[in-house]
Amino acid sequence: MTKKSTLPEVDQIIQDYRLAFRSRQASVIGRREVLSGKAKFGIFGAGKELPQIAMAHVFKKGDIRSGYYRDQTISLATGVATVQELFAELYANPDLEAEPSSGGRMMDAHFASRNLNPDGSWKDLTAQSNAAGDISPVGAHMPRVVGLAYASKLYRQIPALHEFTQFSDNGNEVPFATIGNATCAEGLFWETINAIGVLRSPAIISIYDDGYGISVTNESQVAKENISELLQGFARPPGECCDGFDIYTVKGWDYPALIEVYQRAIKVARKEHMPSIVHVTELTQPQGHSTSGSQERYKSKERLEWEHEFDCIKKFREWILVQGYITAEELDKLEKEDHESVEEDRKRAWEAYFNPIESECSHVAGLMDQIALSSSHKTELADIKNKLVSMPVLFRRDIMSAISDVLIVARDEQTPAKQALIEWRHAQEPIIEERYNTHLYSQSEESALLVPEVKPIYSENSPILNGYEIINAYFDAAFAHEPRLIAFGEDVGRIGDVNQGMRGLQEKYDALHVTDTGIREATIVGQAIGMAMRGLRPIAEIQYLDYTLMGLEIMSDDLATLRWRTRGGQKAPVIIRTRGHRLEGVWHSGSLMAGMINLLHGMYVLVPRNFVQAAGFYNTMLRSDDPALLIEVLNGYRQKERLPDNIGEITVPLGVPEVIREGTDVTLVTYGACCRIALEAAGKLSTVGIEIEVVDVQTLLPFDLHGVILESLKKTGHIIFVDEDVPGGTTAYMLQHVIEKQGGYFWLDSPPRTLPGTPHRPPYGSDGDYWSKPNVETVFDAVYQLMHEVSPADYPIFY
Ligand SMILES: Cc1ncc(C[n+]2csc(CCOP(=O)(O)OP(=O)(O)O)c2C)c(N)n1
Ligand SMILES: [Mg+2]
């Protein structure tokens, strides 16, 4: 099937060989570095070089790779990384200049292009090779490919998006997904393929098939042991322009065939905007899976011999020589040069990583010597220092640990040298903070925490509407204002979501702005991530809070970590919209909030009590550049609210609880649907002489940034935390914030209380709900009991 005409020029072929060879050398030398203890763990792309070289031929600026840890060669070929940077990653160099993918936060072979300027604003993504920040849970990088691909379709098909030229050139960009054969056993893979097929969007998905997933062969991974055969149902008929994927099977060591396949796939992707799957077979793992474990344990001698024989670089070399493009001697010479150049790069990377550590160590050791000079603990101090300076492999943590030991030993002695050591240690704190802890959230001017508050304005004419009409009016205003706003999810399009928040908006805007999706929560989240990474502003709906679990892994592993793991290099300002807390039945009224807040640091978690607040939060997030999960109150859609005259402009600040009823006796802290229950209970408690102050926390991440709850507690001296989550869940989280972080402990006149739901999920029916969640009576009783314990005479038990 090979056509000579598709081949690159001879010079280019030699360059290709040299790049593949250098990449292999980096793998071999990298492995050696790990085994000698200079790096902790290594995973390399050895054996997968050739398909990546072929892919790189059709990869253009603006395209995006979303792959996994085998992609070092395409990263080198597209300029996303240099050989020196591969080693900087391997050593975990925390200098962002040296290791631009993540500043040492990600392990080796996890690449990311820098899509943002240092101030957090977008770069021109069409002018660079893009790599969506890699992650380690295999398969979890696939859902975002749905959005990366779909964005091209939207940029091409929505005229109002044509002006956003820093994100797209008429939708010509193509995402290149890569995945291992074994990972094709993951549901995420199939969900992604189906979604891209449904969305008819351009993508090239390459499956690197080396027959193994660590030690487990295809026999145990995919039915029929052949993934492309299984995928045939997704294939579109040859030569016809209809739905489905073009599916290719090509041997991973066959350079001309690989070149041709990718040329065909890219043509279809860019012109027809249709996707392809390339099943690259007969790949090998010359070094085994990673530096942990050896493949001799699970591969037969015959298999190892076959792998040696069919090594893609060996085969490529043989082919080049047979073609007569170069002599073996000339190629040997180039290989020697290239080997040396990789060694040089490794050396430079090591020095860039290690020299600063070494000089910090010698500075600290010098101070330790000085401390010892006038100390009565000379021997102990000398031991600590000698142990430090003779570390076989030195890390900064060893320096810190030795400093701590010195300060303990010399705790009773005061010298300028000891003071200098203490100061040096303190001076490291902000540096360490910057290295490891920054960029969990936006630090840019667009941070959600900086969005100024715009309060609702009401006039005599402000109508009283149902909650769903309020949010509907808000979304209408939002679409009118922002062409990049795209809402999608199950039942969001035609009927305008199951609670009519988007009712009429598909007709008013269009089916690309307000869109139905299949039932596929993980790729709904992934779709939003990919779209947001390309400059769009998605509101992705998950129909009920209970079903966010199906997208939670993607939210937690990909979305919530994106900015942090790329150290401010990438962002995806996604809004995940859902509704929950109170409907009917075990899986429509759960309140899994502790799971959410614990797994989603890096996102904001917003729990508005009504729809005016919800509108304000949507607006705050749309004016910012961070992702959020927003949970609407399920039983609030038919509650009456007044529509502010400025519904399209209002914003609600994050991390600012609101006192929704003032009181003097007890502070009741809650959120969401429980606010109404608390207010009703407050009315009843008032009739028996107890005035509670009800505080709606409004946002769980972030939580009460300015101590509003503490101020209330200072007034009342008593506090109770109420919600529908399990015991020890979000009530415990709130309690820890107020009592420990805010110092509420000092203002307590009685033990703090929590009133959560039951440890199991809410049974079906109104009575099931009543007896599994806080209700007006249980809130009344809990508060009354608290006051009774404080003053039995004033509050006798009467029930
Ligand atoms: C979700 C998840 N499960 C398990 C692992 C551990 N793991 C890492 S790589 C791997 C094998 C992947 O095999 P394959 O997809 O064929 O890729 P290959 O390494 O062979 O290129 C496994 C099980 C992981 N990283 N993520
Ligand atoms: Mg494999």
PDB file of N, CA, C and O and ligand atoms in Angstrom, residues 43-44 48 68-70 135-140 179-186 188 207-216 218 221 284-285 288-290 553 557, ligand 1:
ATOM      1  N   ILE A  43       9.893   6.130  33.308  1.00  0.00           N
ATOM      2  CA  ILE A  43       9.054   5.443  32.331  1.00  0.00           C
ATOM      3  C   ILE A  43       9.354   6.120  31.001  1.00  0.00           C
ATOM      4  O   ILE A  43       9.429   7.338  30.933  1.00  0.00           O
ATOM      5  N   PHE A  44       9.588   5.322  29.986  1.00  0.00           N
ATOM      6  CA  PHE A  44      10.137   5.893  28.757  1.00  0.00           C
ATOM      7  C   PHE A  44       9.350   5.429  27.533  1.00  0.00           C
ATOM      8  O   PHE A  44       8.564   4.487  27.618  1.00  0.00           O
ATOM      9  N   LYS A  48       8.395   2.873  20.913  1.00  0.00           N
ATOM     10  CA  LYS A  48       7.217   3.527  20.329  1.00  0.00           C
ATOM     11  C   LYS A  48       7.640   4.758  19.506  1.00  0.00           C
ATOM     12  O   LYS A  48       6.827   5.639  19.248  1.00  0.00           O
ATOM     13  N   TYR A  68      -0.163   9.743  26.545  1.00  0.00           N
ATOM     14  CA  TYR A  68       0.295   9.155  27.801  1.00  0.00           C
ATOM     15  C   TYR A  68       1.809   9.059  27.802  1.00  0.00           C
ATOM     16  O   TYR A  68       2.482   9.597  26.916  1.00  0.00           O
ATOM     17  N   TYR A  69       2.332   8.343  28.786  1.00  0.00           N
ATOM     18  CA  TYR A  69       3.753   8.424  29.113  1.00  0.00           C
ATOM     19  C   TYR A  69       4.702   7.842  28.077  1.00  0.00           C
ATOM     20  O   TYR A  69       5.898   7.767  28.326  1.00  0.00           O
ATOM     21  N   ARG A  70       4.198   7.405  26.914  1.00  0.00           N
ATOM     22  CA  ARG A  70       5.125   6.889  25.898  1.00  0.00           C
ATOM     23  C   ARG A  70       5.499   7.954  24.864  1.00  0.00           C
ATOM     24  O   ARG A  70       6.135   7.640  23.868  1.00  0.00           O
ATOM     25  N   ILE A 135      -1.376  13.002  32.401  1.00  0.00           N
ATOM     26  CA  ILE A 135      -1.659  12.493  33.748  1.00  0.00           C
ATOM     27  C   ILE A 135      -1.361  10.992  33.773  1.00  0.00           C
ATOM     28  O   ILE A 135      -1.258  10.359  32.721  1.00  0.00           O
ATOM     29  N   SER A 136      -1.252  10.437  34.957  1.00  0.00           N
ATOM     30  CA  SER A 136      -0.844   9.028  35.070  1.00  0.00           C
ATOM     31  C   SER A 136      -1.972   7.997  35.095  1.00  0.00           C
ATOM     32  O   SER A 136      -1.712   6.838  34.773  1.00  0.00           O
ATOM     33  N   PRO A 137      -3.193   8.326  35.529  1.00  0.00           N
ATOM     34  CA  PRO A 137      -4.229   7.293  35.475  1.00  0.00           C
ATOM     35  C   PRO A 137      -4.519   6.967  34.015  1.00  0.00           C
ATOM     36  O   PRO A 137      -5.058   7.815  33.288  1.00  0.00           O
ATOM     37  N   VAL A 138      -4.127   5.799  33.569  1.00  0.00           N
ATOM     38  CA  VAL A 138      -4.187   5.538  32.131  1.00  0.00           C
ATOM     39  C   VAL A 138      -5.639   5.591  31.639  1.00  0.00           C
ATOM     40  O   VAL A 138      -6.543   5.154  32.330  1.00  0.00           O
ATOM     41  N   GLY A 139      -5.839   6.154  30.505  1.00  0.00           N
ATOM     42  CA  GLY A 139      -7.185   6.285  29.944  1.00  0.00           C
ATOM     43  C   GLY A 139      -7.887   7.562  30.357  1.00  0.00           C
ATOM     44  O   GLY A 139      -8.786   8.032  29.661  1.00  0.00           O
ATOM     45  N   ALA A 140      -7.479   8.166  31.470  1.00  0.00           N
ATOM     46  CA  ALA A 140      -8.183   9.351  31.955  1.00  0.00           C
ATOM     47  C   ALA A 140      -7.878  10.596  31.126  1.00  0.00           C
ATOM     48  O   ALA A 140      -8.527  11.628  31.296  1.00  0.00           O
ATOM     49  N   ILE A 179      -2.853   6.101  23.080  1.00  0.00           N
ATOM     50  CA  ILE A 179      -3.292   5.239  24.178  1.00  0.00           C
ATOM     51  C   ILE A 179      -2.650   3.862  23.994  1.00  0.00           C
ATOM     52  O   ILE A 179      -2.414   3.431  22.854  1.00  0.00           O
ATOM     53  N   GLY A 180      -2.379   3.186  25.091  1.00  0.00           N
ATOM     54  CA  GLY A 180      -1.791   1.844  25.010  1.00  0.00           C
ATOM     55  C   GLY A 180      -2.863   0.800  24.721  1.00  0.00           C
ATOM     56  O   GLY A 180      -4.047   1.009  24.997  1.00  0.00           O
ATOM     57  N   ASN A 181      -2.440  -0.307  24.170  1.00  0.00           N
ATOM     58  CA  ASN A 181      -3.385  -1.381  23.841  1.00  0.00           C
ATOM     59  C   ASN A 181      -4.184  -1.825  25.060  1.00  0.00           C
ATOM     60  O   ASN A 181      -5.398  -2.012  25.002  1.00  0.00           O
ATOM     61  N   ALA A 182      -3.507  -1.993  26.196  1.00  0.00           N
ATOM     62  CA  ALA A 182      -4.189  -2.528  27.371  1.00  0.00           C
ATOM     63  C   ALA A 182      -5.203  -1.535  27.917  1.00  0.00           C
ATOM     64  O   ALA A 182      -6.263  -1.921  28.430  1.00  0.00           O
ATOM     65  N   THR A 183      -4.895  -0.251  27.775  1.00  0.00           N
ATOM     66  CA  THR A 183      -5.804   0.765  28.297  1.00  0.00           C
ATOM     67  C   THR A 183      -7.110   0.799  27.499  1.00  0.00           C
ATOM     68  O   THR A 183      -8.109   1.364  27.954  1.00  0.00           O
ATOM     69  N   CYS A 184      -7.093   0.180  26.333  1.00  0.00           N
ATOM     70  CA  CYS A 184      -8.342   0.101  25.561  1.00  0.00           C
ATOM     71  C   CYS A 184      -9.368  -0.789  26.268  1.00  0.00           C
ATOM     72  O   CYS A 184     -10.520  -0.870  25.828  1.00  0.00           O
ATOM     73  N   ALA A 185      -8.967  -1.450  27.336  1.00  0.00           N
ATOM     74  CA  ALA A 185      -9.948  -2.193  28.135  1.00  0.00           C
ATOM     75  C   ALA A 185     -10.739  -1.268  29.060  1.00  0.00           C
ATOM     76  O   ALA A 185     -11.733  -1.686  29.649  1.00  0.00           O
ATOM     77  N   GLU A 186     -10.312  -0.015  29.177  1.00  0.00           N
ATOM     78  CA  GLU A 186     -11.002   0.937  30.055  1.00  0.00           C
ATOM     79  C   GLU A 186     -12.291   1.440  29.413  1.00  0.00           C
ATOM     80  O   GLU A 186     -12.317   1.764  28.219  1.00  0.00           O
ATOM     81  N   LEU A 188     -13.435   4.319  29.754  1.00  0.00           N
ATOM     82  CA  LEU A 188     -13.201   5.694  29.298  1.00  0.00           C
ATOM     83  C   LEU A 188     -12.820   5.731  27.827  1.00  0.00           C
ATOM     84  O   LEU A 188     -13.165   6.662  27.101  1.00  0.00           O
ATOM     85  N   ILE A 207      -3.451   3.913  18.741  1.00  0.00           N
ATOM     86  CA  ILE A 207      -3.327   2.885  19.774  1.00  0.00           C
ATOM     87  C   ILE A 207      -1.957   2.223  19.595  1.00  0.00           C
ATOM     88  O   ILE A 207      -1.688   1.616  18.557  1.00  0.00           O
ATOM     89  N   TYR A 208      -1.105   2.392  20.590  1.00  0.00           N
ATOM     90  CA  TYR A 208       0.208   1.749  20.531  1.00  0.00           C
ATOM     91  C   TYR A 208       0.052   0.331  21.066  1.00  0.00           C
ATOM     92  O   TYR A 208      -0.116   0.134  22.279  1.00  0.00           O
ATOM     93  N   ASP A 209       0.129  -0.643  20.180  1.00  0.00           N
ATOM     94  CA  ASP A 209      -0.106  -2.029  20.606  1.00  0.00           C
ATOM     95  C   ASP A 209       1.218  -2.788  20.699  1.00  0.00           C
ATOM     96  O   ASP A 209       1.796  -3.192  19.689  1.00  0.00           O
ATOM     97  N   ASP A 210       1.667  -2.973  21.932  1.00  0.00           N
ATOM     98  CA  ASP A 210       2.876  -3.778  22.151  1.00  0.00           C
ATOM     99  C   ASP A 210       2.507  -5.127  22.758  1.00  0.00           C
ATOM    100  O   ASP A 210       3.360  -5.841  23.292  1.00  0.00           O
ATOM    101  N   GLY A 211       1.226  -5.434  22.699  1.00  0.00           N
ATOM    102  CA  GLY A 211       0.777  -6.754  23.155  1.00  0.00           C
ATOM    103  C   GLY A 211       0.643  -6.900  24.658  1.00  0.00           C
ATOM    104  O   GLY A 211       0.073  -7.883  25.136  1.00  0.00           O
ATOM    105  N   TYR A 212       1.116  -5.923  25.389  1.00  0.00           N
ATOM    106  CA  TYR A 212       1.138  -6.043  26.851  1.00  0.00           C
ATOM    107  C   TYR A 212       0.588  -4.791  27.525  1.00  0.00           C
ATOM    108  O   TYR A 212       0.637  -3.699  26.969  1.00  0.00           O
ATOM    109  N   GLY A 213       0.112  -4.972  28.760  1.00  0.00           N
ATOM    110  CA  GLY A 213      -0.134  -3.896  29.698  1.00  0.00           C
ATOM    111  C   GLY A 213       0.620  -4.325  30.943  1.00  0.00           C
ATOM    112  O   GLY A 213       0.162  -5.204  31.672  1.00  0.00           O
ATOM    113  N   ILE A 214       1.790  -3.763  31.138  1.00  0.00           N
ATOM    114  CA  ILE A 214       2.804  -4.311  32.052  1.00  0.00           C
ATOM    115  C   ILE A 214       2.979  -5.796  31.707  1.00  0.00           C
ATOM    116  O   ILE A 214       3.480  -6.098  30.636  1.00  0.00           O
ATOM    117  N   SER A 215       2.478  -6.703  32.570  1.00  0.00           N
ATOM    118  CA  SER A 215       2.755  -8.130  32.316  1.00  0.00           C
ATOM    119  C   SER A 215       1.572  -8.843  31.653  1.00  0.00           C
ATOM    120  O   SER A 215       1.681 -10.006  31.285  1.00  0.00           O
ATOM    121  N   VAL A 216       0.434  -8.134  31.525  1.00  0.00           N
ATOM    122  CA  VAL A 216      -0.793  -8.815  31.098  1.00  0.00           C
ATOM    123  C   VAL A 216      -0.971  -8.685  29.584  1.00  0.00           C
ATOM    124  O   VAL A 216      -0.979  -7.574  29.045  1.00  0.00           O
ATOM    125  N   ASN A 218      -2.642  -9.199  25.647  1.00  0.00           N
ATOM    126  CA  ASN A 218      -3.912  -8.825  25.015  1.00  0.00           C
ATOM    127  C   ASN A 218      -5.004  -9.868  25.225  1.00  0.00           C
ATOM    128  O   ASN A 218      -6.188  -9.531  25.219  1.00  0.00           O
ATOM    129  N   GLN A 221      -6.794  -8.643  27.899  1.00  0.00           N
ATOM    130  CA  GLN A 221      -7.143  -7.221  27.854  1.00  0.00           C
ATOM    131  C   GLN A 221      -8.344  -6.943  26.959  1.00  0.00           C
ATOM    132  O   GLN A 221      -9.256  -6.218  27.354  1.00  0.00           O
ATOM    133  N   THR A 284       7.111  -2.727  20.450  1.00  0.00           N
ATOM    134  CA  THR A 284       7.884  -3.466  21.457  1.00  0.00           C
ATOM    135  C   THR A 284       8.167  -2.588  22.667  1.00  0.00           C
ATOM    136  O   THR A 284       7.896  -1.388  22.650  1.00  0.00           O
ATOM    137  N   GLN A 285       8.695  -3.216  23.686  1.00  0.00           N
ATOM    138  CA  GLN A 285       9.144  -2.497  24.886  1.00  0.00           C
ATOM    139  C   GLN A 285      10.571  -2.940  25.177  1.00  0.00           C
ATOM    140  O   GLN A 285      10.770  -3.786  26.040  1.00  0.00           O
ATOM    141  N   GLY A 288      11.326  -2.977  28.783  1.00  0.00           N
ATOM    142  CA  GLY A 288      10.278  -3.377  29.721  1.00  0.00           C
ATOM    143  C   GLY A 288       9.378  -2.189  29.995  1.00  0.00           C
ATOM    144  O   GLY A 288       9.529  -1.115  29.418  1.00  0.00           O
ATOM    145  N   HIS A 289       8.436  -2.385  30.921  1.00  0.00           N
ATOM    146  CA  HIS A 289       7.396  -1.366  31.127  1.00  0.00           C
ATOM    147  C   HIS A 289       7.937  -0.071  31.711  1.00  0.00           C
ATOM    148  O   HIS A 289       7.685   1.016  31.216  1.00  0.00           O
ATOM    149  N   SER A 290       8.673  -0.177  32.805  1.00  0.00           N
ATOM    150  CA  SER A 290       9.212   1.012  33.473  1.00  0.00           C
ATOM    151  C   SER A 290      10.418   0.556  34.276  1.00  0.00           C
ATOM    152  O   SER A 290      10.838  -0.596  34.168  1.00  0.00           O
ATOM    153  N   GLU A 553     -13.963  11.095  38.707  1.00  0.00           N
ATOM    154  CA  GLU A 553     -12.551  10.746  38.511  1.00  0.00           C
ATOM    155  C   GLU A 553     -11.898  11.743  37.551  1.00  0.00           C
ATOM    156  O   GLU A 553     -10.776  12.210  37.776  1.00  0.00           O
ATOM    157  N   ASP A 557      -8.911  13.928  38.793  1.00  0.00           N
ATOM    158  CA  ASP A 557      -7.567  13.652  38.270  1.00  0.00           C
ATOM    159  C   ASP A 557      -7.123  14.661  37.219  1.00  0.00           C
ATOM    160  O   ASP A 557      -5.947  15.012  37.168  1.00  0.00           O
TER     161      ASP A 557
HETATM  162  C1  LIG B   1      -6.172   3.796  35.870  1.00  0.00           C
HETATM  163  C2  LIG B   1      -4.835   3.125  36.004  1.00  0.00           C
HETATM  164  N1  LIG B   1      -4.780   1.813  36.299  1.00  0.00           N
HETATM  165  C3  LIG B   1      -3.573   1.216  36.424  1.00  0.00           C
HETATM  166  C4  LIG B   1      -2.419   1.913  36.244  1.00  0.00           C
HETATM  167  C5  LIG B   1      -1.062   1.227  36.410  1.00  0.00           C
HETATM  168  N2  LIG B   1      -0.478   1.037  35.063  1.00  0.00           N
HETATM  169  C6  LIG B   1       0.372   1.914  34.557  1.00  0.00           C
HETATM  170  S1  LIG B   1       0.769   1.574  33.018  1.00  0.00           S
HETATM  171  C7  LIG B   1      -0.178   0.198  32.964  1.00  0.00           C
HETATM  172  C8  LIG B   1      -0.223  -0.632  31.718  1.00  0.00           C
HETATM  173  C9  LIG B   1      -0.706   0.115  30.538  1.00  0.00           C
HETATM  174  O1  LIG B   1      -0.535  -0.688  29.393  1.00  0.00           O
HETATM  175  P1  LIG B   1      -0.818  -0.130  27.951  1.00  0.00           P
HETATM  176  O2  LIG B   1      -2.035   0.680  27.952  1.00  0.00           O
HETATM  177  O3  LIG B   1      -0.776  -1.252  27.005  1.00  0.00           O
HETATM  178  O4  LIG B   1       0.400   0.867  27.713  1.00  0.00           O
HETATM  179  P2  LIG B   1       1.945   0.507  27.549  1.00  0.00           P
HETATM  180  O5  LIG B   1       2.589   0.788  28.863  1.00  0.00           O
HETATM  181  O6  LIG B   1       2.040  -0.945  27.199  1.00  0.00           O
HETATM  182  O7  LIG B   1       2.444   1.394  26.486  1.00  0.00           O
HETATM  183  C10 LIG B   1      -0.797   0.013  34.180  1.00  0.00           C
HETATM  184  C11 LIG B   1      -1.679  -1.112  34.515  1.00  0.00           C
HETATM  185  C12 LIG B   1      -2.536   3.284  35.941  1.00  0.00           C
HETATM  186  N3  LIG B   1      -1.471   4.069  35.755  1.00  0.00           N
HETATM  187  N4  LIG B   1      -3.739   3.848  35.804  1.00  0.00           N
END
